[in-house]
Amino acid sequence: MLVGFSVSNYKSFKEGQKISFEASKITRHKAHVAVNQKKRILKSGLIFGANAGGKSNLVKAIRFSREIILNGLDKVNLSKSYFRIDPDMYKQPGIFEYRIVVGESEYSYGIAISYSDKTILSEWLIRIDNLGKEIYLFNREVDENNISHSESEIEYSSMDEKYKMNFYLEGFSEDMSEAYKRKSILSDIALRANEKTGIFAEIRKVYEWFENIIILFPNSKYNGLNEVAADRSKKLFFSSIMGYFDTGIESVEGESQQMDFDKVLNSIPREDAEKIKIDISNAANEHPIMFKIDEQVFELRKDENGNIVYNKLLLNHGNAEDMFDYNDESDGTKRLFDLIPLFYENRKVSLILIDEIDRSLHTNLTRKFLELFYEVVAEKECQIIATTHDSNLLDLELLRQDEIWFVERQEDHSSKVFSLNRFKERFDKKIDKEYLIGRYGAIPVFDDNFTLEEIYEE
């Protein structure tokens, strides 16, 4: 679980900003708190703020750093990711640090990158015991002479384990290759070591925690809709949830349809299209194959007549003789199709981030979605962190004070992150109204002297 995250010199974040999910002493909404080894961690956090305040950049900072951790600097765009309002920040490091709990252990993992040199400057993984004692599983840094050093201070279970760790860390020291300068130690060890116990298994679990993060942006699409059409239990699940949210959909159905390749491949040269059709036809002779079109994944197979077919999702709005396609639905219903899989695909331990959770959704529906989420994760160590403009969610009957965060743009155009907890509000306070009148900040500030007449006169 995520205990805290901090970021500096990334997009609108100039100085270090931190968000924490360590629960305070508030006693309300106990089901919103997971207790792990005496540490109380919140299962949710909602982030409010004005447009262009930096809310989305907080989610993007996690996506950006996660991509570096898992796949290296070559997989991200560094050119416009620093705090560009101040050009000197191009020469300053971007720093991302996570405080996490994986299993029964707590860790601090961080990484610092150079935008100008396109290299990783430092990286560390620290195990923190119940008494707060810190032990470096590994630590990597570049000194003033631009020489990299990597080390570990763990107690090894065997000489083989020690030799192996030294071998891995040697690759990130002194005569390091250009490729090693741009990838993380965490991913290198996790993907090369296959031990089931010991330090390497521990490092692998931390790596898998980052792998399992789910991040949804407003344009993110669930690519398994056609898989739903072929799965009876998933169709029933979607049907129930769609009915619960009053979408007008009575049932989610599916049928086998022939793939119209001429329509699908009409945007590419005919010769290339024919080659793709032949390749797919030959492959489907042996087993079903996956084919992606416009973010949707199709499982293609051959029927008894030799035709390439797939499962198509159909939606019953009350007339089973004339059902609707997914593309016939409203933006709000489509958004639900992207969000609902979080319920049935939810793993035992996962972090879910949603940018603009209220996008295209009625305020009552967004609230019900969150209430349903709390029910689903009642016995699980799962978290949801979401940005929103919906001030109706600022309700202490729904959320704890420490689950509410604000992001506000400062005079220098940098973003500042702070918690509602700093205002010491009572549990019965109507905080939505207080927010809209500016008590907490993080709202749009308009120029009262602005008039359209002045523009027209000019």
XYZ file of N, CA, C and O in Angstrom, residues 94-239:
584
model
N 15.079 15.792 -11.201
C 13.700 15.458 -10.871
C 13.741 14.323 -9.853
O 14.455 13.329 -10.064
N 13.025 14.481 -8.750
C 13.115 13.503 -7.659
C 11.723 12.955 -7.345
O 10.763 13.718 -7.185
N 11.641 11.635 -7.249
C 10.375 10.949 -6.961
C 10.631 9.931 -5.854
O 11.540 9.102 -5.973
N 9.844 9.995 -4.798
C 10.056 9.070 -3.682
C 8.735 8.481 -3.217
O 7.732 9.190 -3.078
N 8.766 7.177 -2.971
C 7.593 6.437 -2.509
C 7.864 5.866 -1.127
O 8.947 5.347 -0.859
N 6.858 5.931 -0.269
C 6.871 5.190 0.995
C 5.767 4.155 0.862
O 4.595 4.511 0.687
N 6.112 2.882 0.898
C 5.131 1.839 0.620
C 5.215 0.716 1.650
O 6.247 0.526 2.303
N 4.122 -0.017 1.762
C 4.081 -1.237 2.554
C 3.764 -2.383 1.604
O 2.758 -2.357 0.881
N 4.650 -3.364 1.565
C 4.475 -4.550 0.728
C 4.522 -5.760 1.636
O 5.543 -6.034 2.269
N 3.406 -6.479 1.729
C 3.347 -7.594 2.680
C 3.424 -7.070 4.106
O 2.650 -6.210 4.513
N 4.398 -7.547 4.844
C 4.571 -7.119 6.236
C 5.706 -6.112 6.399
O 6.047 -5.744 7.517
N 6.275 -5.659 5.296
C 7.451 -4.789 5.379
C 7.163 -3.407 4.799
O 6.378 -3.257 3.861
N 7.838 -2.409 5.364
C 7.717 -1.037 4.884
C 9.021 -0.636 4.197
O 10.107 -1.000 4.641
N 8.883 0.134 3.115
C 10.049 0.538 2.338
C 9.969 2.007 1.954
O 8.869 2.581 1.816
N 11.131 2.582 1.739
C 11.252 3.866 1.060
C 12.002 3.593 -0.235
O 13.103 3.034 -0.210
N 11.377 3.948 -1.343
C 12.049 3.789 -2.637
C 12.051 5.142 -3.329
O 11.023 5.829 -3.400
N 13.209 5.537 -3.842
C 13.293 6.815 -4.531
C 14.226 6.770 -5.712
O 15.102 5.896 -5.814
N 14.015 7.726 -6.608
C 14.856 7.810 -7.797
C 14.988 9.280 -8.190
O 14.026 10.050 -8.103
N 16.208 9.689 -8.540
C 16.476 11.057 -8.992
C 17.054 10.984 -10.391
O 17.950 10.172 -10.665
N 16.551 11.836 -11.286
C 16.979 11.782 -12.678
C 17.530 13.127 -13.129
O 17.182 14.179 -12.573
N 18.385 13.094 -14.138
C 18.902 14.313 -14.755
C 18.187 14.516 -16.084
O 18.249 13.654 -16.964
N 17.490 15.650 -16.216
C 16.825 15.957 -17.479
C 17.843 16.315 -18.555
O 17.650 16.006 -19.725
N 18.923 16.978 -18.164
C 19.913 17.440 -19.135
C 20.801 16.302 -19.639
O 21.091 16.205 -20.832
N 21.230 15.419 -18.726
C 22.113 14.312 -19.122
C 21.354 13.051 -19.498
O 21.950 12.085 -19.995
N 20.048 13.043 -19.188
C 19.201 11.877 -19.484
C 19.750 10.609 -18.826
O 19.867 9.548 -19.437
N 20.082 10.743 -17.541
C 20.590 9.621 -16.759
C 19.923 9.589 -15.387
O 19.344 10.580 -14.946
N 20.039 8.436 -14.734
C 19.579 8.307 -13.348
C 20.738 8.696 -12.441
O 21.822 8.122 -12.511
N 20.498 9.688 -11.586
C 21.548 10.206 -10.710
C 21.656 9.431 -9.402
O 22.748 9.247 -8.873
N 20.533 9.022 -8.881
C 20.551 8.244 -7.643
C 19.297 7.400 -7.546
O 18.274 7.685 -8.187
N 19.385 6.350 -6.751
C 18.276 5.410 -6.570
C 18.508 4.681 -5.268
O 19.641 4.321 -4.950
N 17.465 4.492 -4.510
C 17.630 3.803 -3.238
C 16.386 3.001 -2.885
O 15.273 3.338 -3.265
N 16.620 1.890 -2.209
C 15.548 1.076 -1.648
C 15.918 0.782 -0.204
O 16.942 0.150 0.069
N 15.096 1.275 0.712
C 15.376 1.162 2.145
C 14.258 0.373 2.810
O 13.076 0.661 2.622
N 14.637 -0.634 3.581
C 13.670 -1.353 4.410
C 13.598 -0.655 5.766
O 14.623 -0.326 6.362
N 12.374 -0.438 6.260
C 12.171 0.267 7.531
C 11.491 -0.684 8.505
O 10.388 -1.170 8.239
N 12.129 -0.983 9.629
C 11.530 -1.929 10.575
C 10.535 -1.216 11.491
O 10.317 0.005 11.389
N 9.913 -1.981 12.390
C 8.870 -1.436 13.264
C 9.368 -0.358 14.203
O 8.586 0.440 14.722
N 10.675 -0.328 14.441
C 11.258 0.685 15.332
C 11.763 1.896 14.552
O 12.332 2.817 15.138
N 11.562 1.871 13.240
C 12.002 2.982 12.421
C 13.435 2.882 11.933
O 13.937 3.793 11.264
N 14.106 1.785 12.232
C 15.482 1.603 11.776
C 15.490 1.358 10.276
O 14.704 0.588 9.748
N 16.424 2.019 9.575
C 16.497 1.936 8.124
C 17.717 1.140 7.668
O 18.813 1.345 8.176
N 17.496 0.248 6.717
C 18.578 -0.553 6.144
C 18.505 -0.435 4.626
O 17.464 -0.703 4.017
N 19.603 -0.018 4.008
C 19.651 0.111 2.555
C 19.759 -1.276 1.915
O 20.749 -1.967 2.093
N 18.719 -1.665 1.171
C 18.844 -2.877 0.369
C 19.777 -2.607 -0.801
O 20.552 -3.464 -1.204
N 19.684 -1.401 -1.337
C 20.709 -0.914 -2.263
C 20.641 0.606 -2.304
O 19.614 1.216 -2.009
N 21.763 1.200 -2.655
C 21.864 2.651 -2.758
C 22.823 2.984 -3.897
O 23.913 2.445 -3.979
N 22.409 3.862 -4.746
C 23.185 4.229 -5.937
C 23.227 5.749 -6.032
O 22.200 6.418 -5.882
N 24.411 6.311 -6.269
C 24.513 7.758 -6.410
C 25.735 8.120 -7.244
O 26.691 7.342 -7.354
N 25.677 9.303 -7.818
C 26.775 9.816 -8.632
C 27.491 10.900 -7.828
O 26.853 11.833 -7.333
N 28.817 10.773 -7.690
C 29.564 11.745 -6.887
C 29.922 12.984 -7.703
O 29.555 13.120 -8.876
N 30.686 13.909 -7.057
C 31.019 15.171 -7.702
C 31.903 15.002 -8.935
O 32.005 15.904 -9.773
N 32.545 13.852 -9.059
C 33.376 13.570 -10.234
C 32.617 12.805 -11.317
O 33.219 12.274 -12.248
N 31.298 12.747 -11.133
C 30.420 12.060 -12.082
C 30.691 10.559 -12.155
O 30.487 9.920 -13.188
N 31.151 10.000 -11.033
C 31.389 8.560 -10.936
C 30.275 7.941 -10.098
O 29.941 8.426 -9.015
N 29.693 6.874 -10.593
C 28.581 6.227 -9.915
C 29.077 5.192 -8.903
O 30.047 4.471 -9.160
N 28.427 5.139 -7.764
C 28.735 4.155 -6.724
C 27.440 3.456 -6.320
O 26.404 4.093 -6.152
N 27.488 2.145 -6.155
C 26.322 1.377 -5.726
C 26.739 0.408 -4.626
O 27.791 -0.231 -4.721
N 25.908 0.309 -3.601
C 26.257 -0.550 -2.471
C 24.998 -1.032 -1.770
O 23.894 -0.553 -2.031
N 25.196 -1.982 -0.864
C 24.109 -2.520 -0.045
C 24.643 -2.731 1.363
O 25.828 -2.990 1.548
N 23.756 -2.595 2.358
C 24.189 -2.822 3.731
C 23.370 -3.914 4.419
O 23.271 -3.955 5.636
N 22.824 -4.814 3.622
C 22.026 -5.886 4.207
C 22.925 -7.002 4.739
O 24.093 -7.134 4.363
N 22.363 -7.813 5.631
C 23.035 -9.021 6.102
C 22.589 -10.174 5.209
O 21.412 -10.506 5.152
N 23.547 -10.757 4.511
C 23.213 -11.801 3.543
C 22.983 -13.138 4.227
O 23.595 -13.449 5.251
N 22.118 -13.937 3.621
C 21.827 -15.258 4.174
C 22.866 -16.294 3.759
O 22.948 -17.362 4.353
N 23.660 -15.966 2.736
C 24.684 -16.902 2.262
C 25.737 -16.132 1.469
O 25.504 -14.997 1.024
N 26.885 -16.761 1.248
C 27.931 -16.149 0.448
C 27.486 -16.038 -1.012
O 27.828 -15.074 -1.710
N 26.708 -16.999 -1.488
C 26.204 -16.935 -2.859
C 25.344 -15.691 -3.063
O 25.443 -15.008 -4.092
N 24.498 -15.405 -2.072
C 23.637 -14.225 -2.148
C 24.486 -12.947 -2.171
O 24.215 -12.016 -2.949
N 25.521 -12.920 -1.354
C 26.411 -11.760 -1.309
C 27.128 -11.556 -2.640
O 27.171 -10.439 -3.177
N 27.694 -12.624 -3.203
C 28.415 -12.519 -4.460
C 27.480 -12.065 -5.586
O 27.866 -11.273 -6.451
N 26.277 -12.601 -5.556
C 25.327 -12.267 -6.611
C 24.921 -10.795 -6.537
O 24.855 -10.102 -7.565
N 24.665 -10.290 -5.330
C 24.311 -8.886 -5.167
C 25.466 -7.984 -5.603
O 25.260 -6.990 -6.315
N 26.661 -8.341 -5.196
C 27.832 -7.548 -5.606
C 27.983 -7.526 -7.128
O 28.341 -6.501 -7.720
N 27.678 -8.651 -7.746
C 27.765 -8.739 -9.200
C 26.755 -7.805 -9.865
O 27.082 -7.077 -10.810
N 25.515 -7.810 -9.362
C 24.495 -6.929 -9.920
C 24.873 -5.460 -9.732
O 24.740 -4.650 -10.655
N 25.336 -5.101 -8.532
C 25.622 -3.698 -8.235
C 26.854 -3.194 -8.973
O 26.974 -1.991 -9.227
N 27.770 -4.118 -9.320
C 28.958 -3.717 -10.088
C 28.568 -3.063 -11.411
O 29.240 -2.163 -11.902
N 27.469 -3.539 -11.986
C 27.022 -2.984 -13.262
C 26.606 -1.535 -13.161
O 26.548 -0.827 -14.170
N 26.302 -1.078 -11.928
C 25.849 0.293 -11.713
C 26.924 1.131 -11.004
O 26.610 2.140 -10.388
N 28.161 0.709 -11.082
C 29.270 1.414 -10.453
C 30.294 1.840 -11.499
O 30.306 1.346 -12.629
N 31.138 2.740 -11.137
C 32.242 3.324 -11.905
C 32.131 3.216 -13.423
O 31.695 4.132 -14.088
N 32.534 2.088 -14.014
C 32.566 1.969 -15.472
C 31.211 1.547 -16.048
O 31.127 0.682 -16.922
N 30.172 2.179 -15.562
C 28.825 1.807 -15.967
C 28.575 2.130 -17.436
O 28.966 3.184 -17.930
N 27.905 1.230 -18.151
C 27.575 1.450 -19.561
C 26.463 2.488 -19.676
O 25.756 2.779 -18.708
N 26.306 3.034 -20.876
C 25.274 4.043 -21.109
C 23.883 3.476 -20.827
O 23.012 4.163 -20.314
N 23.666 2.211 -21.176
C 22.357 1.589 -20.955
C 22.032 1.515 -19.461
O 20.896 1.760 -19.044
N 23.036 1.198 -18.641
C 22.820 1.091 -17.204
C 22.530 2.451 -16.576
O 21.873 2.540 -15.541
N 23.024 3.512 -17.172
C 22.788 4.848 -16.637
C 21.326 5.253 -16.750
O 20.883 6.178 -16.076
N 20.591 4.562 -17.604
C 19.209 4.955 -17.878
C 18.180 3.949 -17.384
O 16.993 4.097 -17.657
N 18.636 2.888 -16.668
C 17.653 1.957 -16.126
C 17.831 1.802 -14.624
O 18.886 2.118 -14.059
N 16.790 1.312 -13.973
C 16.806 1.212 -12.512
C 17.432 -0.092 -12.036
O 17.339 -1.127 -12.705
N 18.056 -0.017 -10.882
C 18.565 -1.224 -10.233
C 17.401 -2.141 -9.885
O 17.486 -3.366 -10.017
N 16.299 -1.541 -9.452
C 15.134 -2.336 -9.036
C 14.677 -3.262 -10.156
O 14.472 -4.459 -9.946
N 14.524 -2.732 -11.363
C 14.057 -3.568 -12.469
C 15.140 -4.553 -12.907
O 14.838 -5.705 -13.238
N 16.398 -4.130 -12.881
C 17.483 -5.006 -13.319
C 17.560 -6.264 -12.458
O 17.635 -7.381 -12.965
N 17.511 -6.070 -11.146
C 17.595 -7.224 -10.239
C 16.320 -8.058 -10.315
O 16.371 -9.290 -10.391
N 15.163 -7.391 -10.313
C 13.892 -8.122 -10.294
C 13.709 -9.001 -11.518
O 13.140 -10.094 -11.426
N 14.202 -8.538 -12.661
C 14.007 -9.289 -13.898
C 15.096 -10.321 -14.157
O 14.931 -11.196 -15.006
N 16.198 -10.243 -13.412
C 17.294 -11.200 -13.630
C 17.344 -12.284 -12.557
O 17.719 -13.418 -12.834
N 16.996 -11.933 -11.342
C 17.062 -12.907 -10.244
C 15.745 -13.678 -10.162
O 14.668 -13.103 -10.340
N 15.815 -14.967 -9.876
C 14.595 -15.777 -9.811
C 14.435 -16.523 -8.488
O 13.675 -17.479 -8.387
N 15.187 -16.081 -7.453
C 15.072 -16.729 -6.141
C 13.676 -16.537 -5.553
O 13.037 -15.495 -5.745
N 13.205 -17.527 -4.835
C 11.882 -17.477 -4.212
C 11.929 -16.932 -2.792
O 10.897 -16.592 -2.214
N 13.117 -16.879 -2.207
C 13.283 -16.354 -0.848
C 14.504 -15.435 -0.826
O 15.258 -15.352 -1.789
N 14.680 -14.756 0.313
C 15.867 -13.936 0.483
C 15.722 -12.546 -0.102
O 14.635 -12.103 -0.489
N 16.858 -11.855 -0.197
C 16.857 -10.452 -0.598
C 16.324 -10.239 -2.009
O 15.623 -9.267 -2.292
N 16.613 -11.159 -2.931
C 16.192 -10.975 -4.312
C 14.682 -11.157 -4.472
O 14.043 -10.461 -5.264
N 14.116 -12.064 -3.710
C 12.658 -12.237 -3.713
C 11.993 -10.987 -3.128
O 10.930 -10.557 -3.589
N 12.634 -10.401 -2.126
C 12.113 -9.187 -1.496
C 12.110 -8.025 -2.495
O 11.125 -7.283 -2.598
N 13.202 -7.882 -3.226
C 13.288 -6.824 -4.237
C 12.256 -7.056 -5.339
O 11.622 -6.114 -5.831
N 12.065 -8.314 -5.694
C 11.077 -8.635 -6.723
C 9.671 -8.215 -6.293
O 8.877 -7.707 -7.099
N 9.323 -8.395 -5.023
C 7.989 -8.021 -4.526
C 7.771 -6.515 -4.619
O 6.667 -6.060 -4.924
N 8.815 -5.740 -4.347
C 8.697 -4.290 -4.467
C 8.473 -3.911 -5.933
O 7.627 -3.070 -6.255
N 9.227 -4.547 -6.831
C 9.063 -4.306 -8.266
C 7.633 -4.639 -8.703
O 6.998 -3.886 -9.452
N 7.099 -5.758 -8.236
C 5.747 -6.173 -8.610
C 4.700 -5.197 -8.080
O 3.648 -5.015 -8.696
N 4.989 -4.572 -6.928
C 4.057 -3.552 -6.409
C 3.912 -2.432 -7.428
O 2.793 -1.977 -7.711
N 5.003 -1.992 -8.000
C 4.931 -0.949 -9.026
C 4.254 -1.469 -10.294
O 3.478 -0.744 -10.934
N 4.514 -2.711 -10.654
C 3.865 -3.307 -11.828
C 2.347 -3.301 -11.695
O 1.624 -3.100 -12.669
N 1.859 -3.537 -10.495
C 0.428 -3.720 -10.277
C -0.355 -2.422 -10.131
O -1.580 -2.451 -9.984
N 0.301 -1.279 -10.171
C -0.422 -0.010 -10.102
C -1.318 0.127 -11.336
O -0.909 -0.136 -12.465
N -2.556 0.544 -11.108
C -3.510 0.795 -12.190
C -3.724 2.296 -12.294
O -4.036 2.950 -11.297
N -3.549 2.863 -13.496
C -3.706 4.304 -13.681
C -4.677 4.554 -14.830
O -4.487 4.054 -15.939
N -5.742 5.319 -14.544
C -6.742 5.649 -15.553
C -6.824 7.161 -15.734
O -6.993 7.901 -14.756
N -6.717 7.599 -16.972
C -6.917 9.000 -17.317
C -8.263 9.137 -18.020
O -8.888 8.124 -18.371
N -8.738 10.360 -18.258
C -10.054 10.520 -18.894
C -10.176 9.805 -20.235
O -11.263 9.370 -20.610
N -9.060 9.665 -20.961
C -9.127 8.998 -22.268
C -8.719 7.531 -22.213
O -8.596 6.882 -23.247
N -8.507 6.996 -21.001
C -8.164 5.576 -20.875
C -9.381 4.722 -21.224
O -10.497 5.018 -20.809
N -9.147 3.651 -21.974
C -10.236 2.774 -22.385
C -9.977 1.348 -21.918
O -8.854 0.858 -21.983
N -11.041 0.714 -21.429
C -10.952 -0.696 -21.055
C -10.931 -1.529 -22.330
O -11.852 -1.445 -23.149
N -9.869 -2.307 -22.517
C -9.715 -3.016 -23.793
C -10.264 -4.434 -23.777
O -10.045 -5.188 -24.719
N -11.000 -4.790 -22.725
C -11.496 -6.162 -22.636
C -12.986 -6.315 -22.841
O -13.578 -7.313 -22.409
N -13.635 -5.330 -23.518
C -15.087 -5.392 -23.675
C -15.542 -6.628 -24.436
O -16.564 -7.233 -24.102
N -14.786 -7.000 -25.459
C -15.195 -8.164 -26.240
C -14.934 -9.472 -25.503
O -15.549 -10.495 -25.788
N -14.023 -9.414 -24.528
C -13.836 -10.566 -23.643
C -15.040 -10.711 -22.726
O -15.491 -11.822 -22.428
N -15.606 -9.576 -22.284
C -16.817 -9.601 -21.462
C -17.951 -10.284 -22.216
O -18.717 -11.069 -21.654
N -18.039 -10.012 -23.528
C -19.127 -10.569 -24.336
C -19.105 -12.086 -24.387
O -20.125 -12.726 -24.648
N -17.936 -12.682 -24.105
C -17.803 -14.138 -24.198
C -17.806 -14.818 -22.834
O -17.717 -16.047 -22.758
N -17.927 -14.039 -21.766
C -17.815 -14.586 -20.413
C -19.138 -14.381 -19.675
O -19.526 -13.244 -19.382
N -19.817 -15.465 -19.364
C -21.151 -15.378 -18.757
C -21.133 -14.646 -17.423
O -21.968 -13.773 -17.158
N -20.165 -14.965 -16.567
C -20.122 -14.343 -15.241
C -19.849 -12.841 -15.339
O -20.421 -12.041 -14.599
N -18.984 -12.452 -16.288
C -18.698 -11.022 -16.453
C -19.906 -10.283 -17.022
O -20.197 -9.137 -16.641
N -20.627 -10.930 -17.933
C -21.836 -10.300 -18.486
C -22.868 -10.063 -17.382
O -23.500 -9.004 -17.330
N -23.019 -11.042 -16.510
C -23.960 -10.885 -15.396
C -23.505 -9.786 -14.449
O -24.321 -9.000 -13.936
N -22.200 -9.708 -14.209
C -21.655 -8.683 -13.318
C -21.910 -7.292 -13.899
O -22.415 -6.396 -13.223
N -21.559 -7.105 -15.181
C -21.790 -5.821 -15.832
C -23.272 -5.472 -15.854
O -23.655 -4.314 -15.643
N -24.120 -6.456 -16.113
C -25.564 -6.209 -16.157
C -26.060 -5.687 -14.815
O -26.839 -4.724 -14.753
